[in-house]
Each structure stands twice: as C-alpha cells, then as structure tokens.
mmCIF file of C-alpha atoms in Angstrom:
data_model
loop_
_atom_site.group_PDB
_atom_site.id
_atom_site.type_symbol
_atom_site.label_atom_id
_atom_site.label_comp_id
_atom_site.label_asym_id
_atom_site.label_seq_id
_atom_site.Cartn_x
_atom_site.Cartn_y
_atom_site.Cartn_z
ATOM 1 C CA MET A 1 12.998 30.380 -15.519
ATOM 2 C CA LEU A 2 15.639 27.038 -16.097
ATOM 3 C CA ILE A 3 17.467 28.843 -13.179
ATOM 4 C CA PRO A 4 14.351 28.440 -10.725
ATOM 5 C CA VAL A 5 13.661 25.336 -11.964
ATOM 6 C CA LEU A 6 17.191 23.779 -10.880
ATOM 7 C CA LEU A 7 16.831 25.821 -7.588
ATOM 8 C CA VAL A 8 14.001 24.257 -6.720
ATOM 9 C CA VAL A 9 15.154 21.128 -7.308
ATOM 10 C CA ALA A 10 18.441 21.511 -5.544
ATOM 11 C CA SER A 11 16.626 22.646 -2.782
ATOM 12 C CA LEU A 12 14.539 19.476 -2.521
ATOM 13 C CA VAL A 13 17.694 17.460 -1.868
ATOM 14 C CA VAL A 14 18.815 19.671 0.757
ATOM 15 C CA LEU A 15 15.815 19.368 2.464
ATOM 16 C CA TYR A 16 15.703 15.660 1.792
ATOM 17 C CA PHE A 17 19.388 15.378 3.445
ATOM 18 C CA GLY A 18 18.401 18.156 6.068
ATOM 19 C CA ALA A 19 15.366 15.758 7.555
ATOM 20 C CA ASP A 20 17.919 12.343 7.336
ATOM 21 C CA PHE A 21 20.661 14.244 8.924
ATOM 22 C CA LEU A 22 18.267 15.565 11.931
ATOM 23 C CA VAL A 23 16.572 12.092 12.326
ATOM 24 C CA LYS A 24 19.692 10.333 12.715
ATOM 25 C CA GLY A 25 21.702 12.306 14.949
ATOM 26 C CA SER A 26 18.990 13.163 17.377
ATOM 27 C CA SER A 27 17.352 9.470 17.236
ATOM 28 C CA SER A 28 21.142 8.506 18.202
ATOM 29 C CA LEU A 29 21.418 11.184 21.084
ATOM 30 C CA ALA A 30 18.247 10.497 22.128
ATOM 31 C CA VAL A 31 18.809 6.487 22.337
ATOM 32 C CA ARG A 32 22.631 7.408 23.763
ATOM 33 C CA PHE A 33 20.492 9.146 26.700
ATOM 34 C CA GLY A 34 18.685 6.344 27.321
ATOM 35 C CA ILE A 35 15.385 6.829 25.868
ATOM 36 C CA SER A 36 13.674 3.709 24.146
ATOM 37 C CA PRO A 37 13.754 3.601 20.183
ATOM 38 C CA LEU A 38 9.841 3.546 20.124
ATOM 39 C CA VAL A 39 9.455 6.963 22.038
ATOM 40 C CA VAL A 40 12.199 8.139 20.018
ATOM 41 C CA GLY A 41 9.988 6.916 16.782
ATOM 42 C CA LEU A 42 6.910 8.670 17.869
ATOM 43 C CA THR A 43 8.597 11.891 18.752
ATOM 44 C CA VAL A 44 12.006 12.772 17.478
ATOM 45 C CA VAL A 45 11.466 10.764 14.330
ATOM 46 C CA ALA A 46 7.984 11.859 13.870
ATOM 47 C CA PHE A 47 9.245 15.691 14.263
ATOM 48 C CA GLY A 48 11.942 15.017 11.716
ATOM 49 C CA THR A 49 10.325 13.886 8.640
ATOM 50 C CA SER A 50 7.935 16.865 8.912
ATOM 51 C CA ALA A 51 10.570 19.418 9.553
ATOM 52 C CA PRO A 52 10.933 20.154 5.869
ATOM 53 C CA GLU A 53 6.793 20.704 6.054
ATOM 54 C CA LEU A 54 7.458 23.028 8.957
ATOM 55 C CA LEU A 55 9.845 25.264 7.851
ATOM 56 C CA VAL A 56 8.338 25.618 4.125
ATOM 57 C CA SER A 57 5.117 26.591 5.879
ATOM 58 C CA VAL A 58 6.086 29.218 8.434
ATOM 59 C CA GLN A 59 8.353 30.619 6.252
ATOM 60 C CA SER A 60 5.846 31.416 3.595
ATOM 61 C CA ALA A 61 2.934 32.405 6.308
ATOM 62 C CA LEU A 62 6.021 34.647 7.562
ATOM 63 C CA GLU A 63 6.848 35.731 3.692
ATOM 64 C CA GLY A 64 3.088 36.594 3.368
ATOM 65 C CA ASN A 65 2.734 33.278 1.150
ATOM 66 C CA PRO A 66 -0.005 32.159 2.824
ATOM 67 C CA GLY A 67 -1.333 29.562 -0.564
ATOM 68 C CA ILE A 68 1.980 27.662 -0.255
ATOM 69 C CA ALA A 69 1.343 27.709 3.637
ATOM 70 C CA VAL A 70 -1.586 25.533 3.155
ATOM 71 C CA GLY A 71 -1.412 24.387 0.226
ATOM 72 C CA ASN A 72 2.094 22.418 1.407
ATOM 73 C CA VAL A 73 0.124 20.967 4.515
ATOM 74 C CA MET A 74 -2.707 19.870 2.190
ATOM 75 C CA GLY A 75 -0.919 18.581 -0.812
ATOM 76 C CA SER A 76 1.154 17.009 1.018
ATOM 77 C CA ASN A 77 -1.129 15.039 3.139
ATOM 78 C CA ILE A 78 -3.220 14.146 -0.367
ATOM 79 C CA PHE A 79 0.654 13.042 -1.566
ATOM 80 C CA ASN A 80 1.091 10.748 1.032
ATOM 81 C CA VAL A 81 -2.464 9.065 1.045
ATOM 82 C CA CYS A 82 -2.547 8.457 -2.573
ATOM 83 C CA ALA A 83 0.996 8.825 -4.120
ATOM 84 C CA ILE A 84 3.346 7.380 -1.232
ATOM 85 C CA LEU A 85 0.522 4.530 0.049
ATOM 86 C CA GLY A 86 -0.364 3.718 -3.748
ATOM 87 C CA ILE A 87 3.414 3.187 -4.936
ATOM 88 C CA SER A 88 4.333 1.302 -1.516
ATOM 89 C CA ALA A 89 1.244 -1.261 -1.775
ATOM 90 C CA MET A 90 1.878 -1.596 -5.665
ATOM 91 C CA ILE A 91 5.312 -2.301 -4.359
ATOM 92 C CA TYR A 92 4.057 -4.658 -1.568
ATOM 93 C CA PRO A 93 0.778 -5.083 -0.397
ATOM 94 C CA LEU A 94 0.517 -3.158 3.276
ATOM 95 C CA ARG A 95 -0.453 -5.227 6.037
ATOM 96 C CA VAL A 96 -2.971 -2.998 8.494
ATOM 97 C CA ASN A 97 -2.072 -3.341 11.918
ATOM 98 C CA PRO A 98 -5.772 -3.000 14.169
ATOM 99 C CA ARG A 99 -4.487 -0.415 16.178
ATOM 100 C CA LEU A 100 -4.221 1.875 12.967
ATOM 101 C CA ILE A 101 -8.132 1.631 12.885
ATOM 102 C CA ARG A 102 -8.531 2.162 16.368
ATOM 103 C CA LEU A 103 -6.529 4.995 17.152
ATOM 104 C CA ASP A 104 -4.536 6.589 14.210
ATOM 105 C CA ALA A 105 -6.853 6.651 10.943
ATOM 106 C CA PRO A 106 -9.715 8.478 13.318
ATOM 107 C CA VAL A 107 -7.263 10.787 14.665
ATOM 108 C CA MET A 108 -6.091 11.771 11.118
ATOM 109 C CA LEU A 109 -9.830 11.755 9.669
ATOM 110 C CA ALA A 110 -11.349 14.183 12.725
ATOM 111 C CA ALA A 111 -8.294 16.718 12.414
ATOM 112 C CA THR A 112 -8.955 16.390 8.723
ATOM 113 C CA LEU A 113 -12.869 17.209 9.164
ATOM 114 C CA LEU A 114 -12.079 19.909 11.714
ATOM 115 C CA PHE A 115 -9.836 21.836 9.723
ATOM 116 C CA VAL A 116 -12.179 21.719 7.078
ATOM 117 C CA GLY A 117 -14.676 22.542 8.763
ATOM 118 C CA ILE A 118 -12.551 26.202 10.743
ATOM 119 C CA PHE A 119 -10.737 26.718 7.421
ATOM 120 C CA HIS A 120 -13.923 26.947 4.949
ATOM 121 C CA ASN A 121 -13.944 30.855 4.815
ATOM 122 C CA GLY A 122 -10.024 30.768 3.949
ATOM 123 C CA SER A 123 -8.897 31.916 7.633
ATOM 124 C CA PHE A 124 -6.860 29.547 10.120
ATOM 125 C CA GLY A 125 -6.182 32.085 13.364
ATOM 126 C CA ARG A 126 -3.806 31.877 16.126
ATOM 127 C CA TRP A 127 -6.269 30.181 18.426
ATOM 128 C CA ALA A 128 -7.118 27.587 15.761
ATOM 129 C CA GLY A 129 -3.673 26.899 15.877
ATOM 130 C CA ILE A 130 -3.154 26.753 19.261
ATOM 131 C CA LEU A 131 -6.381 24.323 19.707
ATOM 132 C CA PHE A 132 -4.280 22.171 16.907
ATOM 133 C CA PHE A 133 -0.926 22.163 18.537
ATOM 134 C CA ALA A 134 -2.368 20.997 21.943
ATOM 135 C CA GLY A 135 -3.663 18.502 20.284
ATOM 136 C CA ILE A 136 -0.942 16.874 18.659
ATOM 137 C CA CYS A 137 0.895 17.165 22.446
ATOM 138 C CA ALA A 138 -2.247 15.276 23.746
ATOM 139 C CA TYR A 139 -1.579 12.859 20.736
ATOM 140 C CA MET A 140 1.833 12.614 21.436
ATOM 141 C CA ILE A 141 1.495 12.178 25.349
ATOM 142 C CA TYR A 142 -1.241 9.024 24.701
ATOM 143 C CA CYS A 143 0.768 7.443 22.232
ATOM 144 C CA VAL A 144 3.932 7.263 24.850
ATOM 145 C CA TYR A 145 1.543 6.505 27.784
ATOM 146 C CA LYS A 146 0.850 3.192 25.639
ATOM 147 C CA ALA A 147 4.233 2.606 24.878
ATOM 148 C CA LYS A 148 5.453 2.320 28.015
ATOM 149 C CA ARG A 149 2.783 0.361 28.867
ATOM 150 C CA GLY A 150 3.907 -2.334 26.695
ATOM 151 C CA GLU A 151 1.858 -1.618 23.596
ATOM 152 C CA VAL A 152 3.054 -2.020 20.233
ATOM 153 C CA VAL A 153 3.165 0.836 18.027
ATOM 154 C CA GLU A 154 3.874 1.421 14.603
ATOM 155 C CA GLY A 155 7.417 2.315 13.501
ATOM 156 C CA ASP A 156 9.133 0.583 16.055
ATOM 157 C CA GLU A 157 12.470 -0.590 15.364
ATOM 158 C CA GLU A 158 16.296 -0.727 16.527
ATOM 159 C CA ILE A 159 17.856 2.715 16.438
ATOM 160 C CA LYS A 160 21.529 2.366 16.686
ATOM 161 C CA PRO A 161 23.515 5.145 17.892
ATOM 162 C CA THR A 162 26.317 6.302 15.923
ATOM 163 C CA LYS A 163 29.925 6.447 16.627
ATOM 164 C CA SER A 164 30.113 9.186 18.963
ATOM 165 C CA TRP A 165 27.959 12.024 20.249
ATOM 166 C CA MET A 166 29.890 14.732 18.914
ATOM 167 C CA LEU A 167 29.365 13.133 15.533
ATOM 168 C CA ASP A 168 25.225 13.187 16.622
ATOM 169 C CA VAL A 169 25.525 17.124 17.417
ATOM 170 C CA VAL A 170 27.036 17.872 14.194
ATOM 171 C CA LEU A 171 24.166 15.851 12.418
ATOM 172 C CA VAL A 172 21.730 17.850 14.277
ATOM 173 C CA ILE A 173 22.868 21.064 13.648
ATOM 174 C CA ALA A 174 24.027 20.441 9.931
ATOM 175 C CA GLY A 175 20.669 18.759 9.280
ATOM 176 C CA LEU A 176 18.746 21.960 10.894
ATOM 177 C CA ALA A 177 20.888 24.172 8.675
ATOM 178 C CA LEU A 178 20.486 22.358 5.716
ATOM 179 C CA LEU A 179 16.128 22.489 6.325
ATOM 180 C CA VAL A 180 16.487 26.343 7.256
ATOM 181 C CA TRP A 181 18.433 27.042 3.584
ATOM 182 C CA GLY A 182 16.668 24.401 1.884
ATOM 183 C CA SER A 183 13.125 26.047 2.972
ATOM 184 C CA GLY A 184 13.763 29.632 2.023
ATOM 185 C CA LEU A 185 15.632 28.291 -1.436
ATOM 186 C CA LEU A 186 12.258 26.475 -2.312
ATOM 187 C CA VAL A 187 9.722 29.034 -1.116
ATOM 188 C CA ASP A 188 11.520 31.715 -2.727
ATOM 189 C CA ASN A 189 12.121 29.901 -6.091
ATOM 190 C CA ALA A 190 8.404 28.317 -6.246
ATOM 191 C CA VAL A 191 6.753 31.950 -5.862
ATOM 192 C CA ILE A 192 9.069 32.815 -9.196
ATOM 193 C CA ILE A 193 8.003 29.696 -11.048
ATOM 194 C CA ALA A 194 4.346 30.475 -10.258
ATOM 195 C CA LYS A 195 4.393 33.759 -11.351
ATOM 196 C CA ALA A 196 6.057 32.851 -14.212
ATOM 197 C CA LEU A 197 3.788 30.083 -15.361
ATOM 198 C CA GLU A 198 0.645 32.741 -13.971
ATOM 199 C CA TRP A 199 -0.229 29.508 -11.550
ATOM 200 C CA SER A 200 -1.540 30.295 -7.890
ATOM 201 C CA GLU A 201 0.649 30.100 -5.089
ATOM 202 C CA ALA A 202 -1.668 27.383 -3.795
ATOM 203 C CA VAL A 203 -1.062 25.337 -6.614
ATOM 204 C CA ILE A 204 2.473 25.282 -6.374
ATOM 205 C CA GLY A 205 2.070 24.567 -2.867
ATOM 206 C CA LEU A 206 -0.386 22.038 -3.451
ATOM 207 C CA THR A 207 2.094 20.201 -6.087
ATOM 208 C CA ILE A 208 5.976 20.733 -6.117
ATOM 209 C CA VAL A 209 6.221 22.178 -2.815
ATOM 210 C CA ALA A 210 3.937 19.186 -1.043
ATOM 211 C CA ALA A 211 5.735 16.304 -3.057
ATOM 212 C CA GLY A 212 9.178 17.827 -2.619
ATOM 213 C CA THR A 213 8.546 18.096 1.506
ATOM 214 C CA SER A 214 7.133 14.897 1.549
ATOM 215 C CA MET A 215 10.326 13.192 -0.020
ATOM 216 C CA PRO A 216 11.644 11.726 3.433
ATOM 217 C CA GLU A 217 8.175 9.785 4.075
ATOM 218 C CA LEU A 218 8.516 9.037 0.509
ATOM 219 C CA ALA A 219 11.717 7.485 1.042
ATOM 220 C CA THR A 220 10.612 5.687 4.165
ATOM 221 C CA SER A 221 7.513 4.226 3.172
ATOM 222 C CA VAL A 222 9.437 2.675 -0.358
ATOM 223 C CA VAL A 223 11.891 1.329 1.545
ATOM 224 C CA ALA A 224 10.205 0.051 4.017
ATOM 225 C CA ALA A 225 7.252 -1.602 1.452
ATOM 226 C CA LEU A 226 10.888 -3.317 -0.375
ATOM 227 C CA LYS A 227 12.048 -4.938 2.742
ATOM 228 C CA LYS A 228 8.180 -5.987 3.551
ATOM 229 C CA ARG A 229 8.067 -4.026 6.714
ATOM 230 C CA THR A 230 4.594 -2.690 5.691
ATOM 231 C CA ASP A 231 3.494 -1.921 9.219
ATOM 232 C CA ILE A 232 6.201 1.082 8.698
ATOM 233 C CA ALA A 233 5.308 2.110 5.397
ATOM 234 C CA ILE A 234 1.433 2.901 6.469
ATOM 235 C CA GLY A 235 2.235 3.910 9.933
ATOM 236 C CA ASN A 236 4.413 6.347 8.498
ATOM 237 C CA VAL A 237 1.950 7.677 6.196
ATOM 238 C CA ILE A 238 -1.165 8.350 8.859
ATOM 239 C CA GLY A 239 1.691 9.667 11.357
ATOM 240 C CA SER A 240 2.660 12.141 9.228
ATOM 241 C CA ASN A 241 -0.531 13.253 8.090
ATOM 242 C CA ILE A 242 -1.201 13.787 11.570
ATOM 243 C CA PHE A 243 1.959 15.747 12.051
ATOM 244 C CA ASN A 244 1.359 18.199 9.081
ATOM 245 C CA LEU A 245 -1.955 18.894 10.393
ATOM 246 C CA LEU A 246 -1.979 19.574 14.078
ATOM 247 C CA ALA A 247 1.845 20.389 14.510
ATOM 248 C CA VAL A 248 2.804 22.127 11.093
ATOM 249 C CA LEU A 249 -0.277 24.042 10.442
ATOM 250 C CA GLY A 250 -0.910 24.343 14.248
ATOM 251 C CA LEU A 251 2.649 26.063 14.975
ATOM 252 C CA THR A 252 2.467 27.997 11.612
ATOM 253 C CA ALA A 253 -1.142 29.605 12.607
ATOM 254 C CA THR A 254 -0.032 30.305 16.123
ATOM 255 C CA ILE A 255 3.427 31.712 14.744
ATOM 256 C CA ALA A 256 1.504 33.697 11.555
ATOM 257 C CA PRO A 257 -2.503 33.561 11.070
ATOM 258 C CA VAL A 258 -3.118 32.482 7.911
ATOM 259 C CA GLU A 259 -5.568 33.931 5.389
ATOM 260 C CA THR A 260 -5.922 33.063 1.799
ATOM 261 C CA ASN A 261 -8.902 32.599 -0.742
ATOM 262 C CA GLN A 262 -6.507 30.483 -3.287
ATOM 263 C CA ILE A 263 -7.869 27.478 -1.989
ATOM 264 C CA ASN A 264 -11.109 26.119 -2.693
ATOM 265 C CA TRP A 265 -13.682 23.207 -1.905
ATOM 266 C CA THR A 266 -12.490 20.737 -4.303
ATOM 267 C CA ASP A 267 -8.841 20.946 -2.765
ATOM 268 C CA MET A 268 -10.276 20.670 0.819
ATOM 269 C CA LEU A 269 -12.844 17.839 -0.346
ATOM 270 C CA VAL A 270 -10.293 15.616 -2.357
ATOM 271 C CA MET A 271 -8.339 15.940 1.000
ATOM 272 C CA LEU A 272 -11.365 14.906 3.315
ATOM 273 C CA GLY A 273 -12.299 12.429 0.138
ATOM 274 C CA THR A 274 -8.938 10.208 0.003
ATOM 275 C CA SER A 275 -8.825 10.033 4.065
ATOM 276 C CA LEU A 276 -12.065 8.667 4.484
ATOM 277 C CA LEU A 277 -11.628 5.985 1.518
ATOM 278 C CA LEU A 278 -8.492 5.130 2.780
ATOM 279 C CA LEU A 279 -10.546 3.473 6.200
ATOM 280 C CA PRO A 280 -12.491 1.055 4.040
ATOM 281 C CA PHE A 281 -9.115 0.346 2.440
ATOM 282 C CA MET A 282 -7.906 -0.640 5.510
ATOM 283 C CA ARG A 283 -10.643 -2.507 6.700
ATOM 284 C CA THR A 284 -10.659 -4.796 3.522
ATOM 285 C CA GLY A 285 -8.971 -8.089 4.837
ATOM 286 C CA PHE A 286 -6.771 -5.755 7.182
ATOM 287 C CA LYS A 287 -4.359 -4.548 4.406
ATOM 288 C CA ILE A 288 -4.152 -2.667 1.205
ATOM 289 C CA GLY A 289 -3.385 -4.831 -1.926
ATOM 290 C CA ARG A 290 -1.904 -3.833 -5.417
ATOM 291 C CA GLY A 291 -5.291 -2.962 -6.743
ATOM 292 C CA GLU A 292 -6.269 -0.363 -4.203
ATOM 293 C CA GLY A 293 -2.891 1.084 -4.255
ATOM 294 C CA GLY A 294 -3.325 1.593 -7.913
ATOM 295 C CA VAL A 295 -6.525 3.355 -7.664
ATOM 296 C CA LEU A 296 -4.877 5.847 -4.806
ATOM 297 C CA LEU A 297 -2.381 6.695 -7.396
ATOM 298 C CA VAL A 298 -4.482 7.331 -10.309
ATOM 299 C CA ILE A 299 -6.564 9.761 -7.959
ATOM 300 C CA TYR A 300 -3.302 11.471 -7.273
ATOM 301 C CA ILE A 301 -2.212 11.963 -11.071
ATOM 302 C CA ALA A 302 -5.897 12.931 -11.915
ATOM 303 C CA TYR A 303 -6.065 15.937 -9.054
ATOM 304 C CA THR A 304 -2.520 16.848 -10.476
ATOM 305 C CA LEU A 305 -3.561 17.076 -13.662
ATOM 306 C CA TYR A 306 -6.610 19.210 -12.745
ATOM 307 C CA LEU A 307 -4.902 21.614 -10.708
ATOM 308 C CA ILE A 308 -2.544 22.357 -13.797
ATOM 309 C CA VAL A 309 -5.046 22.421 -16.566
#
C-alpha cells in the first residue's frame, strides 16, 4: 500500500513539472513566432495547465476506468472553485473584473448545467463530447477575436522567450513525455489504492486525482494572489473550469464515450452549487473577500470528508 501511495505522490510531481515545461516551451515558441502574449495565454497556456486533467481522463476512459475519467473533471472543478479560490482569497482578497461576470462565469455555469443535464443518467457519449469540444473552440475563437479588437482579457501578462528555440523544443517534448508518463503512473496507482481502501474509482477521481491534476492551477493562482495579481488568480480558475468541462471532457468522450454509475447526484449538485455560489460572491463589491474564501474552503473540506466517510 505504501508503494502505490508514494508513486501517486511522485506522479503528481511529474505532472506538475510536465505541465510547467510544456507551458514554458510552447509559450516561448509562440511568442518567438510573433503570436501575442494575450492570444498565447488564451490558447497555449490554458491548454497546458489543463493537460494533466486531459491525459488522465483520456487514459482512464481508454483503460476502462470511467469513474476516474469523469470524477477527475468534476473534482478538479470543485477543487478549483472551493480550494484554490478559497486559499487565494484568504491570502489576498480577489478583485473581480466585470468581464468575468459578463462572459466567462456565465459560460462556466452554462457548461456545468449542460453537463449535469446530459450526464444525469451516468452516460456521456461521443456526440455529447463533440458538442462540448465544439463549444470550447467557439469560446476560444470569440476570446481571440475580442483580444485582437483590443479588449483586455484576464491572464494577460508579458511572456518572455527563452534563450533559444532549441530549448523551447526540448521543453515541449520533455513536458509532453512527463505528462504521458505521469498520467499513466497516477491512474494505475490510484486504481490500486481505490481497491485497497474499497473506495470507488469515482471517489479517488473526485479527491486525489482531481487535486493532483489541479496543481498547476493551484500554483498559478496562489503565486498570483501573493503578488496581488488577483485578476490572474480568479481568471485562471474560471478559465480552467471551462476547459475542463468543454475541452477535457469533450475530447475524452469523443475518443472514448464514458458510462458510469459511480457519480451520484450529490457530486453533480456540489459542482453545480459551488459554480452558482461563485456568482453572488463575485458580484458583492466585485471582489471575493477573505470571509467568502473561508466559506469556499470549508465547503471543500466538508465535501471531501463526506466522500471519504
């Protein structure tokens, strides 16, 4: 039992560095070829930080572990809103850009509602996956269109290229290799732990796997909060949730349709409820204060204890 636990911890470290290398290398290459930092942030960085969730969910579905595939996405979204935003807001109150309330948060909520509506019977087929992936494509095209028209979008910051393009290529290849290796290591050992503890695959996906694959988002938001770049901290979380549902789940179901009875209504309602709760928190003075951050963190702790106990 100790070895699988240690391997899960090791896999999380591997996934973190894999995502970090992929984001750095691909962002540097993109800027080197004349793509604006803003567009890079909306596309390359967004996909890079969601790469652990994507590879873990796809591999889980292909290996016949649909509970982990779906639980990973749902758990990551709950972790992002409750744990990451909760911790970040307690470090420094998060200022909310009105654009988040006008566009991004409603898109996140709409995607969540659509997922719950489709997945209520435990099935998420290929056509649903294609629909969701088309949704992320449309969202990204709209964001890039707005960016080119000069609208400020969360996450816009200067991206400096590395010393050489060869280093960029090495970082991208190394990042992808680490992500593939780390995702396989995480899924295999998470299943072993689930069987040993007599937990369902869904509980493992909703907790250990979800928190682990969200490490890039956690690091980004906490560092942003410490630097008082709160627009990045909250924009990173909402953007990640949109990508998790539309891109990760969309691609996963397109490649390998998902069907499981291990996800219940409580899990879906917690994900939907926390997404709904975020809207009034954001509209109150256009900031998420320390008290609201504490409420979100308590919700996550209570939900995790419910899953385990």
